[in-house]
PDB file of C-alpha atoms in Angstrom:
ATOM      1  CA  UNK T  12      14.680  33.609  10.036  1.00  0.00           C
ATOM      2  CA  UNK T  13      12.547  30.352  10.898  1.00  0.00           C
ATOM      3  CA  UNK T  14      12.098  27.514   8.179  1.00  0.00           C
ATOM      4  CA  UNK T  15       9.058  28.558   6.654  1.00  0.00           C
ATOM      5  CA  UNK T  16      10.542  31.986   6.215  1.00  0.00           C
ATOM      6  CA  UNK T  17      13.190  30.576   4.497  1.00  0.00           C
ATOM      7  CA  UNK T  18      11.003  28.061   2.538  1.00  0.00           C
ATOM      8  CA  UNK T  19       9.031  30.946   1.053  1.00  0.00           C
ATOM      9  CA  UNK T  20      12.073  33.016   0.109  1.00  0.00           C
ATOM     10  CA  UNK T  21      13.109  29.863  -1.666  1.00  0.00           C
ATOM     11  CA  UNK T  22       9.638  29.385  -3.571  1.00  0.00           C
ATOM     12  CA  UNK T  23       9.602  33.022  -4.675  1.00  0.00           C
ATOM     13  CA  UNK T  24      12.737  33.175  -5.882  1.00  0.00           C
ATOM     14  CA  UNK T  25      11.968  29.915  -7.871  1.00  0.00           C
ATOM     15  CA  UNK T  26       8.665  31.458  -8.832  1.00  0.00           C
ATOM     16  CA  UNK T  27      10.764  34.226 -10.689  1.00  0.00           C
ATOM     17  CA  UNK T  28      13.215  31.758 -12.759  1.00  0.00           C
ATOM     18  CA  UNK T  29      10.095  30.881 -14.270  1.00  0.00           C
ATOM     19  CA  UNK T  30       9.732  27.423 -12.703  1.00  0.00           C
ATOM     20  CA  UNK T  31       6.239  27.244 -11.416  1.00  0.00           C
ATOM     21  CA  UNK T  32       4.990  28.107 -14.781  1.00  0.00           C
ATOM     22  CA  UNK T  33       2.958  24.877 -16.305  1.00  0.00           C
ATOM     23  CA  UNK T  34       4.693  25.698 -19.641  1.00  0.00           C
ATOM     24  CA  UNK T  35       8.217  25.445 -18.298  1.00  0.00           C
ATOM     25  CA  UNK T  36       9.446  21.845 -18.741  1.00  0.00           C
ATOM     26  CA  UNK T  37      12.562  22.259 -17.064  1.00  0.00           C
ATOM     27  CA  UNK T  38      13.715  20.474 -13.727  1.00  0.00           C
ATOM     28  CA  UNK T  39      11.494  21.832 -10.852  1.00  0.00           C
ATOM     29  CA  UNK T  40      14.346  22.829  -8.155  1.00  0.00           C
ATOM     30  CA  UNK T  41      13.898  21.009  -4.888  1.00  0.00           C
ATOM     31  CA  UNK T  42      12.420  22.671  -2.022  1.00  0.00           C
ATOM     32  CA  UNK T  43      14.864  21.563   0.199  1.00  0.00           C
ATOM     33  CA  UNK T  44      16.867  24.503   2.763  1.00  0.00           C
ATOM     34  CA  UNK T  45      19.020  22.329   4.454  1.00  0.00           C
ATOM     35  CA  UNK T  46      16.917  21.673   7.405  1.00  0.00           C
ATOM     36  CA  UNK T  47      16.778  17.847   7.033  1.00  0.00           C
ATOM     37  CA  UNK T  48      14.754  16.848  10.236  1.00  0.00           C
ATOM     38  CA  UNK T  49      11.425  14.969  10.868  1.00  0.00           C
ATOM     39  CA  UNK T  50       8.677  16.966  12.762  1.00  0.00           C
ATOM     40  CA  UNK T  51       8.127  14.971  16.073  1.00  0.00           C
ATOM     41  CA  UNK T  52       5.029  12.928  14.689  1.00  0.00           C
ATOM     42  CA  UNK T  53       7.257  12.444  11.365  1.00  0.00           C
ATOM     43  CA  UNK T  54       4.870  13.900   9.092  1.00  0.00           C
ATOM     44  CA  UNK T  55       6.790  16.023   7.363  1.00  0.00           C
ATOM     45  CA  UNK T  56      10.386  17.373   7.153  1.00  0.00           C
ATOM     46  CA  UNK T  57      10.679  20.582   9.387  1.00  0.00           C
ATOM     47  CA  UNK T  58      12.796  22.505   6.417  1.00  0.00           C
ATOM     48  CA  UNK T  59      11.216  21.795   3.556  1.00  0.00           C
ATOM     49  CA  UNK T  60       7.919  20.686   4.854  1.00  0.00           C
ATOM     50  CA  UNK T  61       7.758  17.588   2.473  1.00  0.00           C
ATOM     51  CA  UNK T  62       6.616  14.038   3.759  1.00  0.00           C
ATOM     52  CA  UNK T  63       8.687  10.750   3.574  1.00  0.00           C
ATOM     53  CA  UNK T  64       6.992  10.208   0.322  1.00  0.00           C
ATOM     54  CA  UNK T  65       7.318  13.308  -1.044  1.00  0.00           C
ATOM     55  CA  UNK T  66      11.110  13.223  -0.574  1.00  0.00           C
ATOM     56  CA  UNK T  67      11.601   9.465  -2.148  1.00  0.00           C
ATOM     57  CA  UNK T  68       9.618  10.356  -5.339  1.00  0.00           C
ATOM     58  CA  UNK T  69      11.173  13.214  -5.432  1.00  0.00           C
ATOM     59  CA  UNK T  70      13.954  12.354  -7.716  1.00  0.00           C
ATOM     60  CA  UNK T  71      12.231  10.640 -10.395  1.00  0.00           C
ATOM     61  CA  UNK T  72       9.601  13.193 -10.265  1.00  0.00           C
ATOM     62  CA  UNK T  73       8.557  15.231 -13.662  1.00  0.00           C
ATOM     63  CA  UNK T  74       8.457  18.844 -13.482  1.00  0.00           C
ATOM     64  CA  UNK T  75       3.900  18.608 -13.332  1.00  0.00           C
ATOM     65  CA  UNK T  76       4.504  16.525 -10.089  1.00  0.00           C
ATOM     66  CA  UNK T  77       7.352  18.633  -8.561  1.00  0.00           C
ATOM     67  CA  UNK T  78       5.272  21.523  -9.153  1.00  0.00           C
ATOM     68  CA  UNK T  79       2.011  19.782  -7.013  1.00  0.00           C
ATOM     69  CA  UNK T  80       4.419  19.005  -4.160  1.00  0.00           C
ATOM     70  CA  UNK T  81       5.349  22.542  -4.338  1.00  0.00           C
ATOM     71  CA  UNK T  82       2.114  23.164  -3.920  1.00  0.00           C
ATOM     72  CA  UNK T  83       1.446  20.748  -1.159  1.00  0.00           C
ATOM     73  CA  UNK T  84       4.104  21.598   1.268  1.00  0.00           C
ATOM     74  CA  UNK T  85       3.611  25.106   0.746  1.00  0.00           C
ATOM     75  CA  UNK T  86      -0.334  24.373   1.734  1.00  0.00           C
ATOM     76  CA  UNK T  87       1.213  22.577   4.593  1.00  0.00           C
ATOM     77  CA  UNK T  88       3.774  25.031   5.904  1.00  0.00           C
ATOM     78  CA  UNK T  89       1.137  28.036   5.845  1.00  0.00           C
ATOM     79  CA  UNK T  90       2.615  29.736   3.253  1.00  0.00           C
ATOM     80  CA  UNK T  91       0.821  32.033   0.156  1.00  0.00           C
ATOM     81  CA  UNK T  92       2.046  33.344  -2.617  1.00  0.00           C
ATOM     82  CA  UNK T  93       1.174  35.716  -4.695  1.00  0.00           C
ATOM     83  CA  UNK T  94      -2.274  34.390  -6.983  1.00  0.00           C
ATOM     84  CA  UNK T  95      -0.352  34.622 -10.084  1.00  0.00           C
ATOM     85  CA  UNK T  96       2.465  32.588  -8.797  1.00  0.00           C
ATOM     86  CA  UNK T  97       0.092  29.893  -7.806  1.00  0.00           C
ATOM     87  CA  UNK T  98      -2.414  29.866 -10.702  1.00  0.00           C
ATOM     88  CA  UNK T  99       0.818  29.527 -13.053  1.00  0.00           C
ATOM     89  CA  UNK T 100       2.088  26.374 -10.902  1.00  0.00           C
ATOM     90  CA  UNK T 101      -1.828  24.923 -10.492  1.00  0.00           C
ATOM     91  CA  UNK T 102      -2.316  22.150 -12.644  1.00  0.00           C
TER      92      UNK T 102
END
């Protein structure tokens, strides 16, 4: 299984705790799968597809933000989910 594979697996499973729904004010879980490594022209991470900034703000980040970065790297890694899954994280 490659990092995106593994990236998606994570999002859907975080999809179904209910965490990419707008209404849910609890802690967005981080995207990250353990794959801590810059892409070559250190864009983004290679596991979790995120960019330096992405992963600095990440921490202080409320669950509407966490939920666009979501969105982001999953734009950037090539993955879709399901439409209901993205409508409930969209802002």
């Amino acid at each position: 299984m490659n990092a995106a594979d593994l990236l998606a697996a994570r999002a859907l499973q975080i999809s179904a705790s209910g965490h990419f729904d707008a209404e849910n004010t609890e802690a967005v879980p981080s995207p990250c799968i353990s794959v801590c490594r810059m892409s070559a022209d250190r864009s983004h991470c290679e596991g979790c597809f995120r960019t330096l900034d992405e992963i600095r703000i990440w921490s202080r980040a409320d669950a509407h933000l966490r939920r666009g970065i979501w969105l982001q790297l999953l734009d950037r890694a090539g993955i879709v989910l399901p439409a209901d899954t993205v409508e409930r994280a969209g802002p």
